[in-house]
Amino acid sequence: MSMTTGRGSESDRQPWRELMTPALPTPVYALAPAPGRLWAGGLGGIACYRAASEKPGEVEAGTWEPGPVLLPPAPVTVLWAYGNLLLAGGNGGLAYSLTGGAGWQRSEIEDGSVGVTVLAPSPTFGSDNTLLAGTLANGLLRSSDGGRTWRNVSFGLQSQEITDLLWLDRLTVLAATDEGVYRSRDGGRGWRRVLESTEGAIEGLTRLADGGVLAVLDNGTLLRAEAEGEHWQPLTSTDGLAGASPLSLFTTEAGTLLLGTQRGLLRSTDGGRSWQTVDGRMVHICRQGQGRLYAGSDEGVLVSDDDGQSWRALPLPPLHDLLRLQPQGERLWLLGTHTAPLQARLMDSEAGETAEWQRLQGLTLPLTGCAVIDDETLLLAGPEGLLRLWPASGEHQLLLTEPLEGNTLITWADSGQARHIWVASGDGQHLWHSANDGASWRQLTPPFGVTLLAALQATPEHLVAATYDPRQYHVCLWYSTDDGSNWIRGLEADTNWPLVASCAEPLALGVGNILLLAMPDGSWRRSPVGHGGGGIRRIVSCEHAGQRLLFVLAGGGIFRSDDLGQSWQAQHEGLPLVRIADIACTSTRLFVLLSGGVVSLRRL
């Protein structure tokens, strides 16, 4: 598919031009209806849909607006909107906006960075500002200030894996876990188990039209309880649930039940005793707003105006997770974790730059790491191990057969006639080294302990690593001069910014908003870059007209240095700062990736 940009206006500084990428189907995990709009969350953050018509039955010609880049970037699995307050959460914790999604701040969580699975406001939130959040491994969190700060309230829980929450009244709330259901009588401060499940995890909870409570297990079994969440009994004669693999459970305003499953969306009008499939797409969540029903499917958002009997798809939301830019010769890559990479060949035409986009097919997802080795070769990490790929021919070679899950860091350096490659797991527990371009490997024993590995950067002289402790908000640098066999602990710093960016030439690291540049004598020169919230996210460099240029994406925008970090000039005029996801450069162009899959570029 060919995307053509328009001409930019002539000015002293080269104008920005846009390369529009194709719309891609993508899972939607969270929905938050609000007056006149619908917020959606997924792999790439959030987006907002504004409908041209809100009349039931009328097909609207609405549009999606990409949201800001939430930092640190992570899939959004929970969303909630109330007036101008918007809350979003996922693997990286929680964030809140007091301006209807325009500006965001990270919530303060007592447990540090946690994975959030469910968000439930009190039924009297307007007066008490209270919310509960369930986590993947830290039990329950409670906020009494509208989501700004959170403290752990897991007293009485036997399980720390929370799958759903259901408020019954102002003080009574149920929590579903992987081994049963718990109830709180004091607004979520203390818990007691009211159902022990020996058949499987509780996947979802909902209130029935008659006041009872319904729970669904991960094997499709339905359990019913009285209004207070007691005396649970299995529902009999649940026709249509065989092999359902439930993902969500929801009750509409009319009392209809909707069950999102891996094989489609199921509907029941008799309290869950019989079910009919109303849509064949995998559905993760259902929500209702202004008389309409919305469903987050594995490909986008569905809408229904007839209480869930029929569904139609909205335009594809800009929520894919291709949030990383990587140039490679004449190619430009958009890379993510759960979405197959896009590659473009850049060409000049009378209308400006054009790009021919193609998806890289046949890969086993998720991709947990990527490195460009040269103009023809990629290294990709994933469930199968480490793969060397030649995109032009489609040939590939499996270099390392260890499954590489989570975040994988890949770095390399040429040393004499040989190319050295290092591969590390993001938890800092595993490190592999090849001294012969991947032909053979040895496993090393890193000394990083239980801290996360935030950066790994090789140069011909040494290997540098940075670890981050999310509980202590602490960064530590490590050095090795023998290819990673032995390490020396170096500079340490405190920062609440959980990312450490790195660059090989010149050797540079970004800790918070401080750029550290390696000096010939082994010291580091400190250069503050940017301002405002966040820290340094990306450092890239290139040779241009015989000069080494540095570009940094930091809080406050994009900055350029022509003197190795001694002075900086802003480069982001004309760009929406909150949507900048990544930057890249070649000897002739600076590229900027915006949320929603828009690539802006200009010549240097």
C-alpha positions as a printed Julia matrix, in Angstrom:
604×3 Matrix{Float64}:
   0.0     0.0    0.0
   1.37    3.38  -0.95
   0.9     6.41   1.27
   1.75    9.86  -0.17
   2.48   12.96   1.85
   1.58   16.51   0.91
   4.12   19.23   0.27
   5.38   21.11   3.3
   5.74   24.87   3.32
   9.21   26.18   2.56
  11.05   27.72   5.5
  14.56   28.14   6.83
  14.16   24.87   8.67
  13.04   21.85   6.7
   9.28   21.26   7.14
   7.75   18.14   8.66
   6.07   15.74   6.26
   3.76   12.89   7.24
   3.91    9.25   6.21
   0.51    7.75   7.04
   0.61    4.11   8.05
  -2.25    1.71   7.34
  -4.96    1.07   9.91
  -4.44   -2.28  11.64
  -6.86   -4.51  13.56
  -5.88   -4.54  17.22
  -7.33   -5.88  20.51
  -9.3    -3.5   22.73
  -9.06   -4.4   26.42
 -10.71   -1.39  28.09
 -13.65    0.9   27.34
 -14.92    4.03  29.09
 -18.06    5.66  27.62
 -18.43    9.39  28.3
 -20.86   12.04  27.0
 -20.16   12.52  23.31
 -17.15   10.21  23.24
 -15.83    6.74  23.88
 -12.41    6.03  25.34
 -10.7     2.78  24.37
  -7.53    1.18  25.71
  -5.29   -1.45  24.2
  -1.76   -2.48  23.33
  -0.65    0.99  22.25
  -2.29    3.12  24.95
  -5.59    4.98  24.59
  -7.7     6.56  21.85
 -10.93    8.57  21.82
 -13.86    8.06  19.46
 -16.16   10.98  18.75
 -19.41    9.96  17.11
 -21.06   12.23  14.57
 -24.44   10.85  15.65
 -25.63    9.44  18.95
 -29.13    8.45  17.83
 -29.81    4.73  18.31
 -29.83    2.82  15.04
 -28.15    5.6   13.08
 -24.79    4.72  11.56
 -22.38    7.42  12.64
 -19.43    8.63  10.62
 -17.3     9.25  13.7
 -13.54    9.46  13.95
 -10.83    8.18  16.29
  -8.38   10.59  17.86
  -5.08    9.03  19.04
  -4.45    9.75  22.68
  -1.18   10.87  24.28
   1.65    8.44  24.82
   1.23    7.1   28.35
   4.54    6.72  30.14
   6.0     4.28  30.64
   4.43    2.77  27.49
   2.39   -0.29  28.38
  -0.85   -1.97  27.33
  -3.89   -0.25  28.86
  -6.21   -2.85  30.39
  -8.45   -0.65  32.57
 -10.13    2.72  31.91
 -12.68    4.84  33.72
 -14.1     8.29  32.94
 -15.95   10.68  35.26
 -16.37   14.25  34.09
 -12.87   15.54  33.28
 -11.26   12.76  35.32
  -9.87    9.84  33.32
  -8.03    6.9   34.86
  -5.95    4.39  32.92
  -4.0     1.38  34.11
  -2.17   -1.74  33.03
   1.12   -3.54  33.54
   2.89   -0.29  34.41
   0.54    0.81  37.19
  -2.01    3.65  37.05
  -2.16    7.15  35.6
  -4.76    9.89  35.88
  -5.83   12.9   33.84
  -7.76   15.85  35.26
  -8.15   17.44  31.84
 -10.2    14.87  29.94
  -7.17   12.99  28.66
  -5.07   15.97  27.54
  -2.39   15.73  30.24
  -1.42   12.77  32.43
   0.33   12.1   35.72
   1.43    8.81  37.22
  -0.49    7.75  40.31
   1.45    7.16  43.51
   1.11    3.51  44.53
   2.24    2.24  47.9
   3.52   -1.01  46.34
   5.5     0.7   43.57
   4.96   -0.48  39.99
   2.17   -3.09  39.87
   0.11   -4.75  37.15
  -3.53   -3.58  37.35
  -6.3    -5.94  36.2
  -9.55   -4.21  37.19
 -10.74   -0.77  38.3
 -13.99   -0.22  40.21
 -15.3     3.16  41.46
 -17.5     3.34  44.53
 -21.23    3.74  43.7
 -21.02    7.02  45.62
 -17.78    8.2   44.01
 -19.19   11.7   43.5
 -19.15   12.24  47.26
 -16.41    9.93  48.57
 -13.84    9.9   45.69
 -13.2     6.23  46.43
 -11.97    3.58  43.99
 -10.65    0.05  44.26
  -8.13   -1.54  41.91
  -7.3    -5.2   41.57
  -3.78   -6.27  40.65
  -2.13   -9.3   39.12
   0.11  -10.11  42.08
  -0.32   -7.4   44.75
  -3.9    -7.93  45.85
  -6.13   -4.88  46.19
  -5.43   -1.15  46.16
  -7.7     1.61  47.47
  -7.81    5.32  46.66
  -9.82    7.93  48.51
  -8.63   10.93  46.46
  -9.95   10.08  42.99
  -7.05    7.89  41.89
  -4.08   10.14  42.69
  -2.68    7.94  45.47
  -3.24    4.27  46.28
  -2.56    2.07  49.29
  -2.72   -1.69  49.66
  -5.89   -3.05  51.34
  -5.37   -6.8   51.01
  -6.0    -7.68  54.68
  -7.8   -11.05  54.8
  -7.02  -12.13  51.24
  -5.5   -15.57  50.71
  -4.83  -14.82  47.03
  -3.11  -11.74  45.6
  -4.38  -12.27  42.02
  -7.56  -10.21  41.54
  -9.64  -10.87  38.42
 -12.77   -8.72  38.99
 -14.5    -6.36  41.44
 -18.19   -5.68  42.05
 -19.63   -3.03  44.37
 -23.01   -4.12  45.86
 -23.69   -0.92  47.81
 -21.83    1.96  49.41
 -19.83   -0.29  51.77
 -20.16   -3.81  50.38
 -17.92   -5.02  47.58
 -16.95   -8.41  46.16
 -13.51   -9.34  44.82
 -12.97  -12.27  42.46
  -9.64  -14.09  42.68
  -7.97  -17.14  41.2
  -9.25  -19.25  44.1
 -12.56  -17.78  45.2
 -14.66  -14.71  46.0
 -14.04  -12.33  48.92
 -16.36   -9.76  50.45
 -15.7    -6.49  52.24
 -18.25   -4.77  54.47
 -16.19   -1.63  55.04
 -15.63   -0.23  51.57
 -12.7    -2.46  50.69
 -10.5    -2.07  53.78
 -10.76   -5.7   54.99
 -11.83   -8.95  53.35
 -13.38  -12.33  54.15
 -13.79  -15.25  51.77
 -17.4   -16.11  50.89
 -16.69  -18.66  48.16
 -13.82  -21.09  47.8
 -13.51  -22.35  44.24
 -11.89  -25.72  43.69
 -12.81  -25.9   39.99
 -10.88  -22.88  38.7
 -10.34  -19.15  38.87
 -13.27  -16.74  39.05
 -13.13  -14.85  35.74
 -15.96  -12.31  36.22
 -18.73  -11.01  38.51
 -21.96   -9.17  37.73
 -25.2    -8.11  39.4
 -28.36   -9.75  38.05
 -31.58   -7.89  37.34
 -33.31   -9.6   40.29
 -30.59   -8.49  42.73
 -28.62  -11.72  42.82
 -24.94  -12.08  41.91
 -23.5   -14.19  39.11
 -19.91  -15.41  38.79
 -18.28  -17.2   35.88
 -15.27  -19.49  36.26
 -12.51  -19.78  33.69
 -13.91  -23.17  32.65
 -17.34  -21.67  31.83
 -19.13  -22.78  35.02
 -21.71  -20.26  36.31
 -22.34  -19.74  40.04
 -25.19  -17.74  41.54
 -25.37  -16.12  44.98
 -27.87  -14.13  47.0
 -27.85  -10.34  46.92
 -25.16  -10.12  49.64
 -22.79  -12.5   47.86
 -23.52  -15.54  50.05
 -24.77  -19.12  49.48
 -23.25  -19.76  46.08
 -24.83  -22.46  43.94
 -24.02  -23.63  40.39
 -26.54  -22.76  37.7
 -28.0   -25.81  36.02
 -28.91  -26.24  32.35
 -26.55  -23.58  31.04
 -27.02  -24.32  27.36
 -24.52  -22.89  24.89
 -21.5   -22.52  27.2
 -19.52  -25.62  26.23
 -15.89  -24.68  25.56
 -16.63  -20.96  25.97
 -13.34  -19.81  27.7
 -14.87  -16.67  29.33
 -13.07  -13.32  29.32
 -15.71  -10.9   30.71
 -19.24  -10.79  32.15
 -21.62   -7.82  31.94
 -25.27   -6.96  32.72
 -26.99   -4.37  30.52
 -29.43   -1.76  31.79
 -32.25   -3.98  30.5
 -31.0    -6.93  32.58
 -29.51   -8.87  29.65
 -26.3   -10.8   30.29
 -23.35  -10.57  27.91
 -20.47  -13.03  28.18
 -17.3   -12.23  26.28
 -15.38  -15.37  25.35
 -12.52  -16.47  23.16
 -14.96  -17.86  20.6
 -17.36  -14.92  20.48
 -19.9   -12.82  22.36
 -22.74  -14.7   24.04
 -26.09  -13.27  25.16
 -28.64  -14.48  27.73
 -32.07  -13.06  28.6
 -32.99  -15.68  31.24
 -30.4   -15.06  33.94
 -27.69  -17.21  32.36
 -29.56  -20.48  31.85
 -29.36  -20.36  28.07
 -26.99  -18.49  25.75
 -26.88  -17.52  22.1
 -23.79  -16.41  20.16
 -24.48  -12.92  18.77
 -21.0   -12.19  17.37
 -18.16  -14.54  16.46
 -15.27  -12.24  17.41
 -13.29  -12.67  20.63
 -14.61  -10.09  23.14
 -12.57   -8.83  26.11
 -14.98   -6.31  27.68
 -18.49   -4.84  27.41
 -19.68   -1.43  28.61
 -22.84    0.68  28.26
 -23.15    4.42  27.8
 -26.02    6.68  26.7
 -28.2     3.73  25.73
 -25.56    2.09  23.56
 -23.57   -1.06  24.21
 -19.89   -1.26  23.34
 -17.68   -4.33  23.16
 -13.9    -4.46  22.95
 -13.07   -7.27  20.55
  -9.8    -8.8   19.4
  -9.91   -6.58  16.3
 -11.43   -3.29  17.51
 -14.69   -1.92  18.94
 -18.23   -3.19  18.33
 -21.42   -1.23  19.01
 -25.04   -2.33  19.52
 -28.26   -0.3   19.68
 -30.65   -3.21  20.36
 -29.5    -4.51  23.75
 -26.83   -6.73  22.25
 -28.85   -8.64  19.65
 -26.81   -7.29  16.71
 -23.41   -5.63  16.5
 -21.48   -3.55  14.01
 -17.81   -2.55  13.98
 -16.57    1.0   14.45
 -13.59    2.12  12.34
 -10.33    0.49  13.45
  -8.96    2.32  16.52
  -5.33    3.55  16.41
  -4.26    1.3   19.28
  -1.61   -1.03  17.89
   1.65   -1.2   19.8
   4.04   -0.35  16.95
   5.64    2.4   19.02
   9.31    1.94  18.13
  11.1     3.35  15.07
  14.16    1.71  13.56
  15.85    2.74  10.29
  17.68    0.06   8.3
  19.31    1.17   5.08
  16.49    2.17   2.74
  13.89    0.66   5.08
  12.06    2.15   8.03
  10.65   -0.27  10.6
   7.75    0.17  13.02
   8.22   -2.36  15.8
   6.11   -3.53  18.72
   5.51   -6.57  20.88
   2.13   -8.05  19.99
   1.72   -6.6   16.48
   3.64   -7.88  13.45
   6.25   -5.29  12.37
   5.62   -2.89   9.49
   8.4    -2.01   7.07
   8.45    0.85   4.58
  10.66    1.7    1.64
  11.04    5.46   1.37
  10.92    7.06  -2.07
  10.87   10.62  -3.36
   8.13   11.85  -5.67
   6.76   15.16  -6.92
   4.38   15.2   -3.94
   7.19   14.62  -1.46
   8.22   11.39   0.28
   6.13    8.29  -0.24
   6.23    5.01   1.64
   5.29    1.54   0.53
   4.26   -0.33   3.7
   4.34   -4.09   4.19
   3.68   -6.28   7.2
   6.3    -8.83   8.15
   4.44  -12.13   8.13
   5.12  -15.53   9.64
   6.62  -14.46  12.97
   5.69  -16.04  16.29
   4.45  -13.26  18.55
   5.05  -11.63  20.97
   8.34  -10.12  19.86
  10.25   -9.32  23.03
  13.32   -7.66  21.51
  14.78   -6.41  18.23
  18.14   -5.17  16.93
  19.27   -4.0   13.5
  22.66   -5.59  12.78
  23.33   -4.08   9.34
  21.45   -2.87   6.29
  20.19   -6.37   5.51
  19.81   -8.21   8.81
  17.5    -8.13  11.85
  17.74   -9.96  15.16
  14.33  -10.72  16.71
  13.66  -12.25  20.13
  10.5   -14.17  20.99
   9.01  -17.44  22.26
  11.1   -19.51  19.83
  14.37  -17.86  20.85
  16.65  -15.51  18.92
  15.99  -15.31  15.18
  18.24  -13.8   12.51
  16.1   -12.5    9.65
  16.91  -11.25   6.16
  13.72   -9.3    5.27
  14.56   -8.85   1.59
  14.62  -12.6    0.93
  12.5   -13.84   3.81
  15.27  -16.18   4.94
  15.75  -16.75   8.64
  18.05  -18.6   11.01
  17.44  -19.63  14.62
  20.52  -18.59  16.58
  19.48  -19.21  20.19
  16.79  -21.75  21.09
  16.08  -20.46  24.61
  12.52  -19.0   24.81
  12.95  -15.24  25.3
   9.92  -13.93  27.19
   9.18  -10.61  28.83
  11.5    -7.76  27.85
  14.65   -8.88  25.98
  17.68   -6.63  25.49
  19.94   -7.21  22.47
  23.21   -5.4   21.78
  26.22   -6.0   19.54
  29.65   -4.64  18.64
  32.25   -5.37  16.0
  35.64   -6.39  17.37
  38.31   -7.03  14.78
  37.01   -9.61  12.31
  34.3   -10.9   14.66
  30.9    -9.55  15.68
  29.99  -10.0   19.33
  26.3   -10.27  20.31
  24.76  -10.17  23.79
  21.19  -11.12  24.7
  19.73  -10.5   28.18
  16.38  -11.01  29.88
  14.68   -7.92  31.28
  14.57   -9.41  34.77
  18.38   -9.38  34.83
  18.63  -13.12  35.52
  19.9   -14.4   32.16
  22.68  -13.23  29.86
  24.09  -14.92  26.74
  27.17  -13.96  24.69
  28.34  -14.95  21.22
  31.85  -14.03  20.04
  31.28  -15.29  16.47
  28.17  -13.52  15.15
  25.73  -15.98  16.71
  27.33  -19.23  15.57
  27.83  -20.38  19.18
  26.79  -19.09  22.59
  27.83  -19.22  26.22
  25.56  -18.4   29.14
  26.92  -15.93  31.67
  25.99  -15.33  35.3
  25.05  -11.66  35.77
  25.46  -10.09  39.24
  22.39   -7.86  39.08
  20.35   -9.6   41.78
  16.57   -9.07  41.71
  16.66   -5.64  40.06
  15.37   -5.13  36.53
  17.78   -4.74  33.64
  16.91   -1.36  32.12
  19.68   -1.02  29.52
  22.46   -3.06  27.92
  24.87   -1.32  25.54
  27.98   -2.71  23.85
  30.92   -0.81  22.37
  34.14   -2.29  20.94
  35.82   -1.56  24.29
  33.26   -2.49  26.92
  29.81   -3.6   27.89
  27.63   -1.29  29.99
  24.44   -2.25  31.82
  21.93   -0.27  33.87
  19.64   -1.83  36.47
  16.54   -0.28  37.98
  14.87   -1.03  41.31
  11.19    0.04  41.03
  10.66   -0.12  44.79
  13.65    2.06  45.67
  13.47    4.16  42.45
  17.19    3.51  42.08
  19.44    3.15  39.0
  22.85    1.48  39.09
  25.38    1.33  36.23
  27.61   -1.72  35.69
  30.71   -2.17  33.5
  32.44   -5.18  32.0
  35.71   -5.23  30.05
  35.75   -9.02  29.46
  32.56   -9.47  27.4
  30.27   -9.78  30.41
  32.08  -12.44  32.45
  32.88  -10.03  35.28
  31.21   -6.76  36.23
  32.16   -3.66  38.18
  29.47   -1.69  39.99
  29.6     1.99  39.1
  27.55    5.17  39.22
  24.28    5.1   41.17
  21.36    7.53  41.08
  17.82    7.93  42.36
  15.05    8.59  39.84
  11.37    7.76  39.57
  11.8     7.44  35.79
  11.81    3.65  35.1
  13.54    3.76  31.7
  17.23    4.06  30.85
  17.93    4.99  27.22
  21.29    4.19  25.63
  23.36    4.93  22.55
  26.56    3.24  21.3
  28.25    6.08  19.39
  28.97    8.13  21.34
  28.43    5.93  24.39
  25.6     7.66  26.24
  22.95    6.78  28.82
  19.84    8.66  29.88
  19.05    8.53  33.62
  16.02   10.63  34.45
  16.53   13.85  32.5
  20.35   13.64  32.7
  22.34   12.51  29.68
  25.57   10.77  30.68
  28.27   10.84  27.97
  31.36    8.64  28.34
  34.63   10.56  28.27
  37.98    9.15  27.06
  39.3     9.08  30.65
  36.43    6.82  31.8
  34.42    9.57  33.49
  30.9    10.63  32.55
  29.89   14.12  31.49
  26.43   15.09  32.72
  24.13   17.07  30.49
  20.55   17.91  31.55
  18.12   17.6   28.64
  14.48   18.63  28.43
  12.15   19.71  31.18
   8.77   18.9   32.63
   7.53   15.42  33.52
   9.24   12.21  32.51
  12.83   11.61  31.56
  14.97   10.64  28.59
  13.26    7.98  26.48
  15.48    7.69  23.42
  19.01    8.69  22.33
  20.0     8.45  18.66
  22.95    9.78  16.68
  24.19   10.07  13.1
  26.99   11.46  10.96
  25.81   14.43   8.92
  28.1    16.56   6.75
  31.14   15.24   8.61
  29.67   16.06  12.03
  28.26   13.81  14.78
  24.71   14.83  15.7
  22.85   13.75  18.84
  19.05   13.68  19.16
  17.25   13.03  22.44
  13.57   12.42  23.13
  12.97   13.65  26.67
  10.38   15.35  28.83
   9.42   18.49  26.94
  10.14   17.23  23.42
  12.96   16.48  20.98
  16.38   18.1   21.33
  19.45   18.22  19.08
  23.1    18.73  19.96
  25.88   19.43  17.45
  28.6    19.55  20.13
  28.18   16.22  21.95
  25.72   17.41  24.56
  27.22   20.76  25.54
  24.28   22.69  24.07
  20.8    21.72  22.85
  18.21   23.08  20.44
  14.54   22.11  20.39
  13.42   20.22  17.28
   9.73   19.61  17.95
   8.04   22.77  16.67
   4.79   21.92  14.89
   4.47   18.49  16.56
   1.96   17.45  19.27
   4.35   16.8   22.16
   2.07   14.46  24.12
   1.82   12.13  21.12
   5.54   11.67  20.43
   6.3     7.97  20.94
   9.8     7.61  19.44
  12.49    9.19  17.26
  15.1     7.88  14.83
  17.63    9.41  12.46
  19.77    8.65   9.45
  22.49   10.75   7.85
  19.8    12.65   5.9
  16.53   12.54   7.89
  15.03   12.88  11.36
  11.98   10.67  11.97
   9.31   11.08  14.65
   6.67    8.47  15.46
   3.39    9.76  16.91
   0.75    7.73  18.71
  -1.8     6.4   16.26
   0.86    5.29  13.78
   1.76    8.62  12.15
   5.39    9.02  11.06
   6.65   12.58  10.59
   9.99   13.24   8.94
  12.15   16.07   7.75
  15.52   16.4    6.11
  18.51   17.42   8.17
